[in-house]
Amino acid sequence: MSESQSSGGCGAHALSPEKRQDNSTDALGPMHDHVKLQECNGKHRSSCNHTKTDTRGTFQESAASANAVDMQAREPWKSSWRYRSIRAGPFDLPPYASGSFQLVLLALVFLCGPGMFAALTGLGGGGLGNPVPVNNSLVANYASSAVVGFIAGPIVGRIGLRVSLATGGAAFAFYSACLLIYKHTQQGWLLVFGGTLLGILSSFTWTAQGTMLMTYPLPNQKGKYISLNLTAFNGGATLGSLIVFAQNVHSPSVSVSQATYVAYIVIMALAIPVSLAVLDIKRVVRSDKSLVCLPNTLTWTGTITSFFSRLRTDPHIISLFPMMFVSNFYLPYMFNDINLARFNIRTRALNVVLFYAAGIPGAYAAGTFFDRKSLSRSLRTATGLALLLALFMSIFGGAYAWQKGVDRQQTQAPGFHLIDCAEQTYVGPLFLFLAFGFTHFVFQNCIYWFMTTLAEASETASTSDFAGFFKSLQAVGAAIAWRVSNEDLAFEENLFISWIVVGASILIGVPVLIMRARAFESQKRLGPEVHEV
């Protein structure tokens, strides 16, 4: 960070949050440095000392002013109700401006928006009988998200967290409305338009989410709050699937009812007011009473230049690219080739409930394990990779054993029997969806944590850089996977493609991730100034 950034940025944030001045309403850069309050105060004092030498006889006034500023900086929560604990009966909730409370609001946004959207896609074909138009809209969604997500940092820096989250919430509701209109009009272009718009606007939501998750918690809280966000996401998907199950429990149709889409639109729209309740990032105080000091926001060209510069200075991140790419790659196989092809509508909804409900303990287990300081960083990394590989190999093997002998032509033939959850043959797929959901969200949590491993062992990279890379590459992989799903490949072919790319992505990351974890441990032993971000 340059001298001007250090003095200007940190000094501004050493003031009371109510007094800070900024040219933008919600300044947010794509990279964020966390500076302890004492460090900010020290830099602010140096600037105050400089002022004292220039004030000719006003030394005492300057000293008093500096002391007042320092008192405000040490205890910013006393300047506003936002920084005081909230009393709720016998409980004391975190202050409204605390990172913990803001991450709870973020979790509610993801419950209403992305979580409900996940329930729709999990039904296969967006709840419609024909998956092709929805697959096309998802290709447009992820393709636009891959492009816009790469340069979303500067845009989010201009429009702020609240607008970024709110526009995403509106886009999810609009996409559900497009599905409802398509159900009556069969206008495929509208779905593609809705998917494209969703990809653009949701990129801002995902960028804001990545920034908050990677910067608000303390080092020993990252796993917990990543798990909280994934749990809320799973909760939204579970709620959405339960709505489908309840409204279609006696329906003979292969698609969801109109009332289901209306319920989705209403719940997704609730993400907008919750998003507007999120505070500007410059007003948030972390639980150790440190503020978030922000550098200048990069331009679009600066973001692209920074990306290639990062590849030159930190080429180790490339080892994580395959896992980022395949992190959602196998979902079309799970939701289209298994769920849509083999089950009736109420059982499809129940399968999605099982998938995302199992993801809640999966995310929690991974977060709890990675927050364990009693284990070395390298041991946690190696154990996480080994468990991931074992889980995925077992699950794909189980899927092959269950689906072997049934091809796509059979499922598309008139009169093909769709499995119902009341049948005895449902026991196998029940456990298959539980295992897939558990493993999928262990995988998501692992990637976030592996990103911190690489960033913390790097001298130049920031966690928000890696978060941007993750969402862009994840979108590219998902766009390709949903496009392949339209090719009507054999079920086994799609399974083997997912099986191979997931296994290869984990094996590619093993040596570099463990090496970088050991490098961080070595740096930490050499000097006390090295700490987990």
Short mmCIF file of C-alpha atoms in Angstrom, two decimals:
data_model
loop_
_atom_site.label_atom_id
_atom_site.label_comp_id
_atom_site.label_asym_id
_atom_site.label_seq_id
_atom_site.Cartn_x
_atom_site.Cartn_y
_atom_site.Cartn_z
CA MET A 1 0.00 0.00 0.00
CA SER A 2 1.36 3.39 -0.91
CA GLU A 3 2.10 6.13 1.63
CA SER A 4 -0.84 8.19 0.50
CA GLN A 5 -3.15 5.23 0.85
CA SER A 6 -1.78 4.38 4.27
CA SER A 7 -2.24 7.82 5.74
CA GLY A 8 -5.37 8.80 3.93
CA GLY A 9 -7.21 5.49 4.04
CA CYS A 10 -6.33 4.49 7.57
CA GLY A 11 -6.68 7.95 9.01
CA ALA A 12 -10.18 8.26 7.63
CA HIS A 13 -11.16 5.00 9.21
CA ALA A 14 -9.62 5.83 12.55
CA LEU A 15 -12.33 8.43 13.04
CA SER A 16 -15.73 7.66 14.42
CA PRO A 17 -17.79 5.85 11.78
CA GLU A 18 -20.38 8.61 11.95
CA LYS A 19 -17.71 11.23 11.17
CA ARG A 20 -15.89 9.57 8.31
CA GLN A 21 -16.00 11.39 5.02
CA ASP A 22 -15.88 9.59 1.72
CA ASN A 23 -16.56 10.65 -1.82
CA SER A 24 -18.77 7.62 -2.40
CA THR A 25 -21.77 6.48 -0.40
CA ASP A 26 -20.43 2.95 0.11
CA ALA A 27 -16.76 2.69 -0.80
CA LEU A 28 -15.73 -0.89 -1.40
CA GLY A 29 -12.59 -2.00 -3.15
CA PRO A 30 -11.94 -5.41 -4.60
CA MET A 31 -9.13 -5.83 -2.07
CA HIS A 32 -9.49 -5.10 1.63
CA ASP A 33 -6.80 -4.79 4.31
CA HIS A 34 -7.72 -5.30 7.94
CA VAL A 35 -5.80 -3.06 10.27
CA LYS A 36 -6.03 -3.16 14.02
CA LEU A 37 -7.50 -0.08 15.62
CA GLN A 38 -4.24 0.59 17.43
CA GLU A 39 -2.37 0.60 14.10
CA CYS A 40 -4.85 3.05 12.62
CA ASN A 41 -4.55 5.22 15.74
CA GLY A 42 -0.75 5.16 15.51
CA LYS A 43 -0.80 6.39 11.93
CA HIS A 44 -3.38 8.99 12.76
CA ARG A 45 -1.24 10.25 15.65
CA SER A 46 1.73 10.69 13.32
CA SER A 47 -0.38 12.85 11.05
CA CYS A 48 -1.61 14.76 14.10
CA ASN A 49 2.00 15.28 15.25
CA HIS A 50 2.79 16.73 11.86
CA THR A 51 -0.07 19.13 12.30
CA LYS A 52 1.27 20.23 15.69
CA THR A 53 4.56 21.45 14.25
CA ASP A 54 2.71 23.67 11.81
CA THR A 55 0.19 25.28 14.12
CA ARG A 56 2.29 28.06 15.77
CA GLY A 57 1.15 28.32 19.36
CA THR A 58 -1.84 26.00 19.17
CA PHE A 59 0.00 22.95 20.45
CA GLN A 60 -2.37 22.35 23.36
CA GLU A 61 -5.48 22.67 21.20
CA SER A 62 -4.05 20.23 18.65
CA ALA A 63 -3.10 17.75 21.38
CA ALA A 64 -6.58 17.93 22.90
CA SER A 65 -8.14 17.46 19.48
CA ALA A 66 -5.90 14.48 18.78
CA ASN A 67 -6.81 12.89 22.12
CA ALA A 68 -10.52 13.34 21.38
CA VAL A 69 -10.12 11.75 17.97
CA ASP A 70 -8.18 8.88 19.51
CA MET A 71 -10.94 8.31 22.07
CA GLN A 72 -13.52 8.21 19.30
CA ALA A 73 -11.35 5.80 17.34
CA ARG A 74 -10.82 3.46 20.29
CA GLU A 75 -14.52 3.33 21.10
CA PRO A 76 -16.47 4.09 17.88
CA TRP A 77 -19.45 2.10 19.13
CA LYS A 78 -20.19 4.81 21.71
CA SER A 79 -20.92 7.35 18.99
CA SER A 80 -24.10 5.68 17.72
CA TRP A 81 -26.74 3.12 18.64
CA ARG A 82 -25.37 0.95 15.84
CA TYR A 83 -22.34 0.11 17.97
CA ARG A 84 -24.20 -0.93 21.12
CA SER A 85 -25.34 -4.46 21.92
CA ILE A 86 -29.00 -5.23 21.23
CA ARG A 87 -30.99 -6.54 24.19
CA ALA A 88 -33.48 -9.25 23.23
CA GLY A 89 -35.02 -10.59 26.42
CA PRO A 90 -32.31 -12.44 28.36
CA PHE A 91 -29.91 -12.32 25.42
CA ASP A 92 -27.43 -9.69 24.30
CA LEU A 93 -27.19 -9.69 20.50
CA PRO A 94 -24.13 -8.30 18.68
CA PRO A 95 -24.27 -4.60 17.76
CA TYR A 96 -25.99 -3.76 14.51
CA ALA A 97 -22.70 -2.46 13.05
CA SER A 98 -20.71 -5.54 14.10
CA GLY A 99 -19.37 -7.89 11.47
CA SER A 100 -21.32 -10.73 13.10
CA PHE A 101 -24.70 -8.99 12.75
CA GLN A 102 -23.98 -7.92 9.18
CA LEU A 103 -23.09 -11.49 8.23
CA VAL A 104 -26.41 -12.63 9.67
CA LEU A 105 -28.16 -10.15 7.37
CA LEU A 106 -26.10 -11.52 4.48
CA ALA A 107 -27.24 -15.03 5.42
CA LEU A 108 -30.89 -13.91 5.28
CA VAL A 109 -30.33 -12.40 1.83
CA PHE A 110 -28.92 -15.70 0.62
CA LEU A 111 -31.75 -17.66 2.17
CA CYS A 112 -34.33 -15.63 0.21
CA GLY A 113 -32.41 -15.20 -3.06
CA PRO A 114 -29.77 -17.72 -4.12
CA GLY A 115 -31.14 -20.41 -1.80
CA MET A 116 -34.60 -20.33 -3.37
CA PHE A 117 -33.04 -20.21 -6.84
CA ALA A 118 -31.06 -23.34 -5.99
CA ALA A 119 -34.32 -25.09 -5.11
CA LEU A 120 -35.72 -24.24 -8.54
CA THR A 121 -32.71 -25.55 -10.44
CA GLY A 122 -32.55 -28.61 -8.19
CA LEU A 123 -36.01 -29.71 -9.35
CA GLY A 124 -34.60 -30.23 -12.84
CA GLY A 125 -35.79 -28.05 -15.68
CA GLY A 126 -36.66 -25.23 -13.27
CA GLY A 127 -39.75 -27.17 -12.21
CA LEU A 128 -40.94 -27.53 -15.81
CA GLY A 129 -41.37 -30.80 -17.62
CA ASN A 130 -38.95 -29.94 -20.44
CA PRO A 131 -35.39 -29.10 -19.29
CA VAL A 132 -34.10 -27.66 -22.60
CA PRO A 133 -35.38 -24.03 -22.33
CA VAL A 134 -34.27 -23.79 -18.70
CA ASN A 135 -30.88 -25.28 -19.55
CA ASN A 136 -30.46 -22.60 -22.23
CA SER A 137 -31.32 -19.88 -19.73
CA LEU A 138 -28.82 -21.30 -17.22
CA VAL A 139 -26.10 -21.36 -19.87
CA ALA A 140 -26.82 -17.66 -20.51
CA ASN A 141 -26.89 -17.05 -16.75
CA TYR A 142 -23.52 -18.59 -15.99
CA ALA A 143 -21.84 -17.30 -19.15
CA SER A 144 -22.78 -13.69 -18.36
CA SER A 145 -21.87 -14.24 -14.71
CA ALA A 146 -18.41 -15.50 -15.69
CA VAL A 147 -17.70 -12.34 -17.68
CA VAL A 148 -19.26 -9.77 -15.39
CA GLY A 149 -18.09 -11.49 -12.22
CA PHE A 150 -14.49 -11.04 -13.27
CA ILE A 151 -14.85 -7.25 -13.33
CA ALA A 152 -17.57 -6.94 -10.69
CA GLY A 153 -15.20 -5.65 -8.01
CA PRO A 154 -14.92 -2.07 -9.35
CA ILE A 155 -18.67 -1.94 -9.99
CA VAL A 156 -19.49 -3.09 -6.47
CA GLY A 157 -16.97 -0.54 -5.25
CA ARG A 158 -19.01 2.20 -6.91
CA ILE A 159 -22.55 1.11 -6.11
CA GLY A 160 -21.86 -0.37 -2.65
CA LEU A 161 -22.87 -3.51 -0.80
CA ARG A 162 -26.54 -2.66 -0.30
CA VAL A 163 -27.29 -1.96 -3.94
CA SER A 164 -25.21 -4.95 -5.05
CA LEU A 165 -27.17 -7.33 -2.82
CA ALA A 166 -30.55 -5.72 -3.55
CA THR A 167 -30.19 -5.83 -7.35
CA GLY A 168 -29.34 -9.53 -7.10
CA GLY A 169 -32.45 -10.15 -5.02
CA ALA A 170 -34.58 -8.38 -7.62
CA ALA A 171 -32.97 -10.41 -10.42
CA PHE A 172 -33.77 -13.72 -8.73
CA ALA A 173 -37.42 -12.70 -8.35
CA PHE A 174 -37.54 -11.57 -12.00
CA TYR A 175 -36.15 -14.90 -13.19
CA SER A 176 -38.87 -16.78 -11.29
CA ALA A 177 -41.43 -14.49 -12.91
CA CYS A 178 -39.97 -15.43 -16.31
CA LEU A 179 -40.49 -19.11 -15.48
CA LEU A 180 -44.11 -18.41 -14.57
CA ILE A 181 -44.70 -16.50 -17.82
CA TYR A 182 -43.01 -19.26 -19.83
CA LYS A 183 -45.32 -21.84 -18.28
CA HIS A 184 -48.22 -20.05 -20.00
CA THR A 185 -46.66 -18.55 -23.15
CA GLN A 186 -43.77 -20.90 -24.06
CA GLN A 187 -41.60 -17.89 -24.96
CA GLY A 188 -38.07 -19.29 -24.74
CA TRP A 189 -36.38 -15.97 -25.47
CA LEU A 190 -37.81 -14.55 -22.25
CA LEU A 191 -36.11 -17.26 -20.19
CA VAL A 192 -32.79 -16.60 -21.91
CA PHE A 193 -33.17 -12.87 -21.24
CA GLY A 194 -34.07 -13.51 -17.61
CA GLY A 195 -31.10 -15.84 -17.22
CA THR A 196 -28.71 -13.31 -18.78
CA LEU A 197 -29.96 -10.49 -16.57
CA LEU A 198 -29.71 -12.76 -13.53
CA GLY A 199 -26.12 -13.64 -14.41
CA ILE A 200 -25.14 -9.98 -14.64
CA LEU A 201 -26.85 -8.72 -11.49
CA SER A 202 -26.20 -11.76 -9.32
CA SER A 203 -22.46 -11.30 -10.01
CA PHE A 204 -22.62 -8.19 -7.85
CA THR A 205 -24.37 -10.17 -5.11
CA TRP A 206 -21.77 -12.95 -5.17
CA THR A 207 -18.92 -10.42 -5.17
CA ALA A 208 -20.41 -8.63 -2.16
CA GLN A 209 -20.89 -11.97 -0.42
CA GLY A 210 -17.29 -13.04 -1.04
CA THR A 211 -15.97 -9.72 0.24
CA MET A 212 -18.01 -9.85 3.44
CA LEU A 213 -17.25 -13.49 4.17
CA MET A 214 -13.53 -13.12 3.66
CA THR A 215 -13.06 -9.80 5.46
CA TYR A 216 -15.56 -9.40 8.32
CA PRO A 217 -14.75 -12.45 10.49
CA LEU A 218 -11.62 -12.84 12.60
CA PRO A 219 -9.15 -15.59 11.59
CA ASN A 220 -10.63 -18.16 13.98
CA GLN A 221 -14.19 -17.29 12.87
CA LYS A 222 -13.89 -17.70 9.09
CA GLY A 223 -14.97 -21.32 8.99
CA LYS A 224 -17.94 -20.59 11.25
CA TYR A 225 -19.28 -17.71 9.18
CA ILE A 226 -18.68 -19.42 5.85
CA SER A 227 -20.68 -22.30 7.32
CA LEU A 228 -23.41 -19.87 8.47
CA ASN A 229 -23.76 -18.46 4.98
CA LEU A 230 -23.84 -21.90 3.36
CA THR A 231 -26.36 -23.04 5.99
CA ALA A 232 -28.65 -20.11 5.15
CA PHE A 233 -28.25 -20.89 1.46
CA ASN A 234 -29.18 -24.51 2.17
CA GLY A 235 -32.06 -23.35 4.36
CA GLY A 236 -33.49 -21.33 1.49
CA ALA A 237 -33.16 -24.25 -0.90
CA THR A 238 -34.76 -26.59 1.63
CA LEU A 239 -37.62 -24.15 2.26
CA GLY A 240 -38.21 -23.72 -1.46
CA SER A 241 -38.27 -27.48 -2.01
CA LEU A 242 -40.69 -27.98 0.87
CA ILE A 243 -43.02 -25.43 -0.73
CA VAL A 244 -42.95 -27.45 -3.95
CA PHE A 245 -43.49 -30.69 -2.08
CA ALA A 246 -46.45 -29.32 -0.09
CA GLN A 247 -48.17 -27.73 -3.07
CA ASN A 248 -47.66 -30.69 -5.40
CA VAL A 249 -47.90 -33.62 -3.00
CA HIS A 250 -51.02 -34.98 -4.77
CA SER A 251 -50.30 -33.59 -8.23
CA PRO A 252 -49.92 -36.02 -11.14
CA SER A 253 -48.20 -33.32 -13.22
CA VAL A 254 -44.49 -33.43 -14.10
CA SER A 255 -44.16 -29.65 -13.54
CA VAL A 256 -44.83 -27.41 -10.55
CA SER A 257 -48.02 -25.40 -10.11
CA GLN A 258 -48.50 -21.69 -10.76
CA ALA A 259 -48.89 -21.02 -7.03
CA THR A 260 -45.40 -22.43 -6.46
CA TYR A 261 -43.81 -19.83 -8.73
CA VAL A 262 -45.80 -17.04 -7.05
CA ALA A 263 -44.53 -18.16 -3.64
CA TYR A 264 -40.96 -18.16 -4.96
CA ILE A 265 -41.32 -14.64 -6.37
CA VAL A 266 -42.60 -13.28 -3.05
CA ILE A 267 -39.85 -14.90 -0.95
CA MET A 268 -37.08 -13.88 -3.38
CA ALA A 269 -38.33 -10.29 -3.33
CA LEU A 270 -37.86 -10.23 0.46
CA ALA A 271 -34.10 -10.21 -0.19
CA ILE A 272 -34.42 -6.58 -1.36
CA PRO A 273 -35.43 -4.93 1.97
CA VAL A 274 -33.00 -7.16 3.90
CA SER A 275 -30.20 -6.07 1.54
CA LEU A 276 -31.02 -2.41 2.11
CA ALA A 277 -30.54 -2.97 5.86
CA VAL A 278 -26.86 -3.88 5.31
CA LEU A 279 -24.45 -1.15 6.45
CA ASP A 280 -21.72 0.52 4.44
CA ILE A 281 -18.57 -1.53 4.83
CA LYS A 282 -16.66 1.44 6.22
CA ARG A 283 -19.02 1.57 9.23
CA VAL A 284 -18.52 -2.06 10.29
CA VAL A 285 -16.52 -2.99 13.41
CA ARG A 286 -15.09 -6.48 13.78
CA SER A 287 -15.43 -8.37 17.06
CA ASP A 288 -11.89 -7.48 18.16
CA LYS A 289 -12.80 -3.77 17.83
CA SER A 290 -10.83 -3.33 14.61
CA LEU A 291 -12.11 -1.43 11.61
CA VAL A 292 -11.88 -2.26 7.93
CA CYS A 293 -9.40 0.12 6.29
CA LEU A 294 -10.00 0.35 2.58
CA PRO A 295 -7.53 1.05 -0.24
CA ASN A 296 -8.54 2.83 -3.41
CA THR A 297 -10.90 0.96 -5.73
CA LEU A 298 -9.30 -0.46 -8.87
CA THR A 299 -10.68 0.36 -12.30
CA TRP A 300 -11.90 -2.35 -14.67
CA THR A 301 -8.61 -2.30 -16.55
CA GLY A 302 -6.78 -2.28 -13.23
CA THR A 303 -8.66 -5.40 -12.17
CA ILE A 304 -7.70 -7.24 -15.38
CA THR A 305 -4.08 -6.09 -15.07
CA SER A 306 -4.07 -7.15 -11.43
CA PHE A 307 -5.32 -10.62 -12.41
CA PHE A 308 -2.43 -11.30 -14.80
CA SER A 309 0.01 -9.70 -12.38
CA ARG A 310 -1.30 -12.04 -9.70
CA LEU A 311 -0.69 -15.04 -11.96
CA ARG A 312 2.93 -13.93 -12.42
CA THR A 313 3.63 -13.25 -8.75
CA ASP A 314 1.49 -16.05 -7.27
CA PRO A 315 1.26 -18.84 -9.86
CA HIS A 316 0.24 -21.29 -7.12
CA ILE A 317 -3.36 -20.13 -7.40
CA ILE A 318 -3.53 -21.95 -10.75
CA SER A 319 -3.52 -25.24 -8.83
CA LEU A 320 -6.87 -24.27 -7.31
CA PHE A 321 -8.45 -23.26 -10.64
CA PRO A 322 -9.57 -26.83 -11.53
CA MET A 323 -11.46 -27.20 -8.23
CA MET A 324 -13.06 -23.79 -8.74
CA PHE A 325 -14.05 -24.81 -12.27
CA VAL A 326 -15.72 -28.12 -11.27
CA SER A 327 -17.29 -26.92 -8.01
CA ASN A 328 -20.77 -26.87 -9.65
CA PHE A 329 -19.96 -28.95 -12.73
CA TYR A 330 -21.70 -32.15 -11.60
CA LEU A 331 -25.00 -30.50 -10.56
CA PRO A 332 -26.66 -30.81 -14.02
CA TYR A 333 -26.01 -34.55 -13.91
CA MET A 334 -27.48 -34.78 -10.42
CA PHE A 335 -30.54 -32.64 -11.05
CA ASN A 336 -31.35 -33.44 -14.70
CA ASP A 337 -30.02 -36.94 -15.37
CA ILE A 338 -31.08 -38.37 -12.01
CA ASN A 339 -33.73 -36.18 -10.38
CA LEU A 340 -35.73 -35.02 -13.41
CA ALA A 341 -35.38 -38.23 -15.40
CA ARG A 342 -36.23 -40.78 -12.73
CA PHE A 343 -38.70 -39.26 -10.22
CA ASN A 344 -42.18 -37.70 -10.12
CA ILE A 345 -42.64 -34.07 -9.08
CA ARG A 346 -43.21 -34.53 -5.36
CA THR A 347 -40.25 -36.91 -5.06
CA ARG A 348 -38.07 -34.50 -7.03
CA ALA A 349 -38.93 -31.82 -4.47
CA LEU A 350 -38.16 -34.22 -1.62
CA ASN A 351 -34.80 -35.10 -3.21
CA VAL A 352 -33.84 -31.42 -3.28
CA VAL A 353 -34.87 -31.11 0.39
CA LEU A 354 -32.58 -34.02 1.24
CA PHE A 355 -29.71 -32.63 -0.85
CA TYR A 356 -29.69 -29.18 0.71
CA ALA A 357 -30.67 -30.29 4.22
CA ALA A 358 -27.67 -32.63 4.25
CA GLY A 359 -25.53 -29.70 3.15
CA ILE A 360 -26.16 -27.93 6.48
CA PRO A 361 -24.22 -30.44 8.63
CA GLY A 362 -21.72 -30.77 5.79
CA ALA A 363 -20.90 -27.07 5.81
CA TYR A 364 -20.88 -26.98 9.62
CA ALA A 365 -18.59 -30.01 9.92
CA ALA A 366 -16.10 -28.58 7.43
CA GLY A 367 -16.12 -25.14 9.06
CA THR A 368 -15.63 -26.58 12.54
CA PHE A 369 -12.76 -28.78 11.39
CA PHE A 370 -10.91 -25.99 9.57
CA ASP A 371 -11.21 -23.65 12.58
CA ARG A 372 -9.39 -26.11 14.84
CA LYS A 373 -6.13 -24.42 15.81
CA SER A 374 -4.92 -27.54 17.63
CA LEU A 375 -4.13 -29.05 14.22
CA SER A 376 -1.47 -27.62 11.96
CA ARG A 377 -2.48 -25.80 8.79
CA SER A 378 -0.82 -28.44 6.58
CA LEU A 379 -2.53 -31.31 8.42
CA ARG A 380 -5.95 -29.68 8.05
CA THR A 381 -5.27 -29.12 4.35
CA ALA A 382 -4.10 -32.69 3.69
CA THR A 383 -6.96 -34.21 5.69
CA GLY A 384 -9.55 -32.07 3.92
CA LEU A 385 -8.26 -33.04 0.48
CA ALA A 386 -8.12 -36.74 1.35
CA LEU A 387 -11.67 -36.74 2.72
CA LEU A 388 -12.96 -34.85 -0.32
CA LEU A 389 -11.43 -37.36 -2.72
CA ALA A 390 -12.75 -40.35 -0.74
CA LEU A 391 -16.27 -38.89 -0.49
CA PHE A 392 -16.58 -38.02 -4.17
CA MET A 393 -15.19 -41.34 -5.38
CA SER A 394 -17.61 -43.24 -3.14
CA ILE A 395 -20.62 -41.16 -4.19
CA PHE A 396 -19.97 -41.33 -7.92
CA GLY A 397 -19.43 -45.08 -7.53
CA GLY A 398 -22.76 -45.38 -5.75
CA ALA A 399 -24.51 -43.33 -8.45
CA TYR A 400 -23.08 -45.61 -11.15
CA ALA A 401 -24.22 -48.75 -9.33
CA TRP A 402 -27.76 -47.38 -8.86
CA GLN A 403 -28.27 -46.00 -12.38
CA LYS A 404 -26.52 -48.77 -14.32
CA GLY A 405 -28.80 -50.43 -16.81
CA VAL A 406 -31.15 -47.47 -17.35
CA ASP A 407 -30.49 -45.26 -20.39
CA ARG A 408 -31.91 -41.93 -21.54
CA GLN A 409 -34.10 -43.46 -24.24
CA GLN A 410 -35.91 -45.57 -21.67
CA THR A 411 -36.73 -42.59 -19.45
CA GLN A 412 -38.06 -40.59 -22.41
CA ALA A 413 -40.34 -43.39 -23.65
CA PRO A 414 -44.09 -43.00 -23.05
CA GLY A 415 -45.28 -44.80 -19.97
CA PHE A 416 -41.89 -44.95 -18.24
CA HIS A 417 -42.45 -45.39 -14.52
CA LEU A 418 -41.25 -42.47 -12.38
CA ILE A 419 -40.14 -43.44 -8.90
CA ASP A 420 -42.25 -42.20 -5.98
CA CYS A 421 -40.96 -41.56 -2.47
CA ALA A 422 -43.52 -44.06 -1.05
CA GLU A 423 -41.97 -46.99 -2.92
CA GLN A 424 -39.41 -49.36 -1.44
CA THR A 425 -37.04 -48.72 -4.36
CA TYR A 426 -36.61 -45.15 -3.11
CA VAL A 427 -34.30 -46.14 -0.23
CA GLY A 428 -31.15 -46.15 -2.40
CA PRO A 429 -31.61 -42.74 -4.04
CA LEU A 430 -32.62 -41.27 -0.67
CA PHE A 431 -29.16 -41.97 0.73
CA LEU A 432 -27.56 -40.97 -2.57
CA PHE A 433 -29.04 -37.46 -2.40
CA LEU A 434 -28.10 -37.13 1.27
CA ALA A 435 -24.50 -38.09 0.51
CA PHE A 436 -24.28 -35.80 -2.53
CA GLY A 437 -25.61 -32.82 -0.58
CA PHE A 438 -23.28 -33.38 2.37
CA THR A 439 -20.22 -33.70 0.13
CA HIS A 440 -21.12 -30.80 -2.15
CA PHE A 441 -21.13 -28.29 0.69
CA VAL A 442 -18.04 -29.75 2.30
CA PHE A 443 -16.44 -29.07 -1.10
CA GLN A 444 -17.66 -25.46 -1.22
CA ASN A 445 -16.39 -24.76 2.29
CA CYS A 446 -13.05 -26.38 1.50
CA ILE A 447 -12.50 -24.15 -1.54
CA TYR A 448 -13.09 -20.98 0.47
CA TRP A 449 -10.71 -22.18 3.15
CA PHE A 450 -8.07 -23.28 0.62
CA MET A 451 -8.24 -19.78 -0.86
CA THR A 452 -7.24 -18.34 2.51
CA THR A 453 -4.35 -20.82 2.64
CA LEU A 454 -2.99 -19.48 -0.64
CA ALA A 455 -3.67 -15.83 0.18
CA GLU A 456 -2.11 -15.97 3.64
CA ALA A 457 1.07 -17.62 2.33
CA SER A 458 1.32 -14.93 -0.36
CA GLU A 459 3.00 -11.57 -0.03
CA THR A 460 0.79 -9.83 -2.57
CA ALA A 461 -2.54 -11.63 -2.94
CA SER A 462 -5.72 -10.74 -1.08
CA THR A 463 -8.59 -13.04 -0.22
CA SER A 464 -11.07 -10.98 -2.22
CA ASP A 465 -8.93 -11.49 -5.34
CA PHE A 466 -9.27 -15.23 -4.92
CA ALA A 467 -13.01 -14.94 -4.25
CA GLY A 468 -13.43 -13.17 -7.60
CA PHE A 469 -11.43 -15.83 -9.41
CA PHE A 470 -13.55 -18.52 -7.74
CA LYS A 471 -16.95 -17.19 -8.80
CA SER A 472 -15.85 -16.50 -12.38
CA LEU A 473 -14.33 -19.95 -12.89
CA GLN A 474 -17.25 -21.63 -11.15
CA ALA A 475 -19.63 -19.87 -13.55
CA VAL A 476 -17.56 -20.95 -16.58
CA GLY A 477 -17.68 -24.58 -15.45
CA ALA A 478 -21.41 -24.41 -14.75
CA ALA A 479 -22.16 -22.82 -18.15
CA ILE A 480 -20.30 -25.61 -19.93
CA ALA A 481 -21.97 -28.30 -17.81
CA TRP A 482 -25.50 -27.02 -18.44
CA ARG A 483 -24.72 -26.76 -22.17
CA VAL A 484 -23.47 -30.36 -22.23
CA SER A 485 -26.69 -31.37 -20.47
CA ASN A 486 -28.60 -30.31 -23.60
CA GLU A 487 -26.65 -32.74 -25.78
CA ASP A 488 -28.58 -35.78 -24.53
CA LEU A 489 -25.46 -37.77 -23.78
CA ALA A 490 -25.90 -41.13 -22.12
CA PHE A 491 -26.34 -40.97 -18.37
CA GLU A 492 -23.16 -42.96 -17.84
CA GLU A 493 -21.17 -40.62 -20.10
CA ASN A 494 -22.22 -37.57 -18.09
CA LEU A 495 -21.43 -39.44 -14.88
CA PHE A 496 -17.94 -40.44 -16.04
CA ILE A 497 -17.17 -36.87 -17.18
CA SER A 498 -18.08 -35.49 -13.74
CA TRP A 499 -16.29 -38.34 -11.98
CA ILE A 500 -13.03 -37.77 -13.86
CA VAL A 501 -12.90 -33.95 -13.72
CA VAL A 502 -13.72 -33.77 -10.00
CA GLY A 503 -11.15 -36.42 -9.07
CA ALA A 504 -8.48 -34.83 -11.27
CA SER A 505 -9.13 -31.34 -9.88
CA ILE A 506 -8.55 -32.51 -6.30
CA LEU A 507 -5.38 -34.44 -7.17
CA ILE A 508 -3.96 -31.42 -9.02
CA GLY A 509 -4.41 -29.24 -5.95
CA VAL A 510 -2.87 -31.65 -3.42
CA PRO A 511 0.88 -30.90 -3.72
CA VAL A 512 0.62 -27.13 -4.08
CA LEU A 513 -1.97 -26.59 -1.34
CA ILE A 514 -0.01 -28.65 1.17
CA MET A 515 3.23 -26.92 0.18
CA ARG A 516 1.69 -23.46 0.61
CA ALA A 517 0.20 -24.44 3.97
CA ARG A 518 3.67 -25.48 5.14
CA ALA A 519 5.11 -22.23 3.78
CA PHE A 520 2.64 -20.27 5.89
CA GLU A 521 3.60 -22.28 8.97
CA SER A 522 7.28 -21.57 8.29
CA GLN A 523 6.62 -17.84 7.93
CA LYS A 524 4.66 -17.84 11.16
CA ARG A 525 7.55 -19.49 13.03
CA LEU A 526 10.04 -16.96 11.66
CA GLY A 527 8.24 -13.84 12.86
CA PRO A 528 5.31 -12.87 15.06
CA GLU A 529 4.12 -10.35 12.52
CA VAL A 530 2.81 -13.12 10.25
CA HIS A 531 -0.75 -13.94 11.20
CA GLU A 532 -3.79 -15.52 9.67
CA VAL A 533 -5.93 -13.07 7.76
#
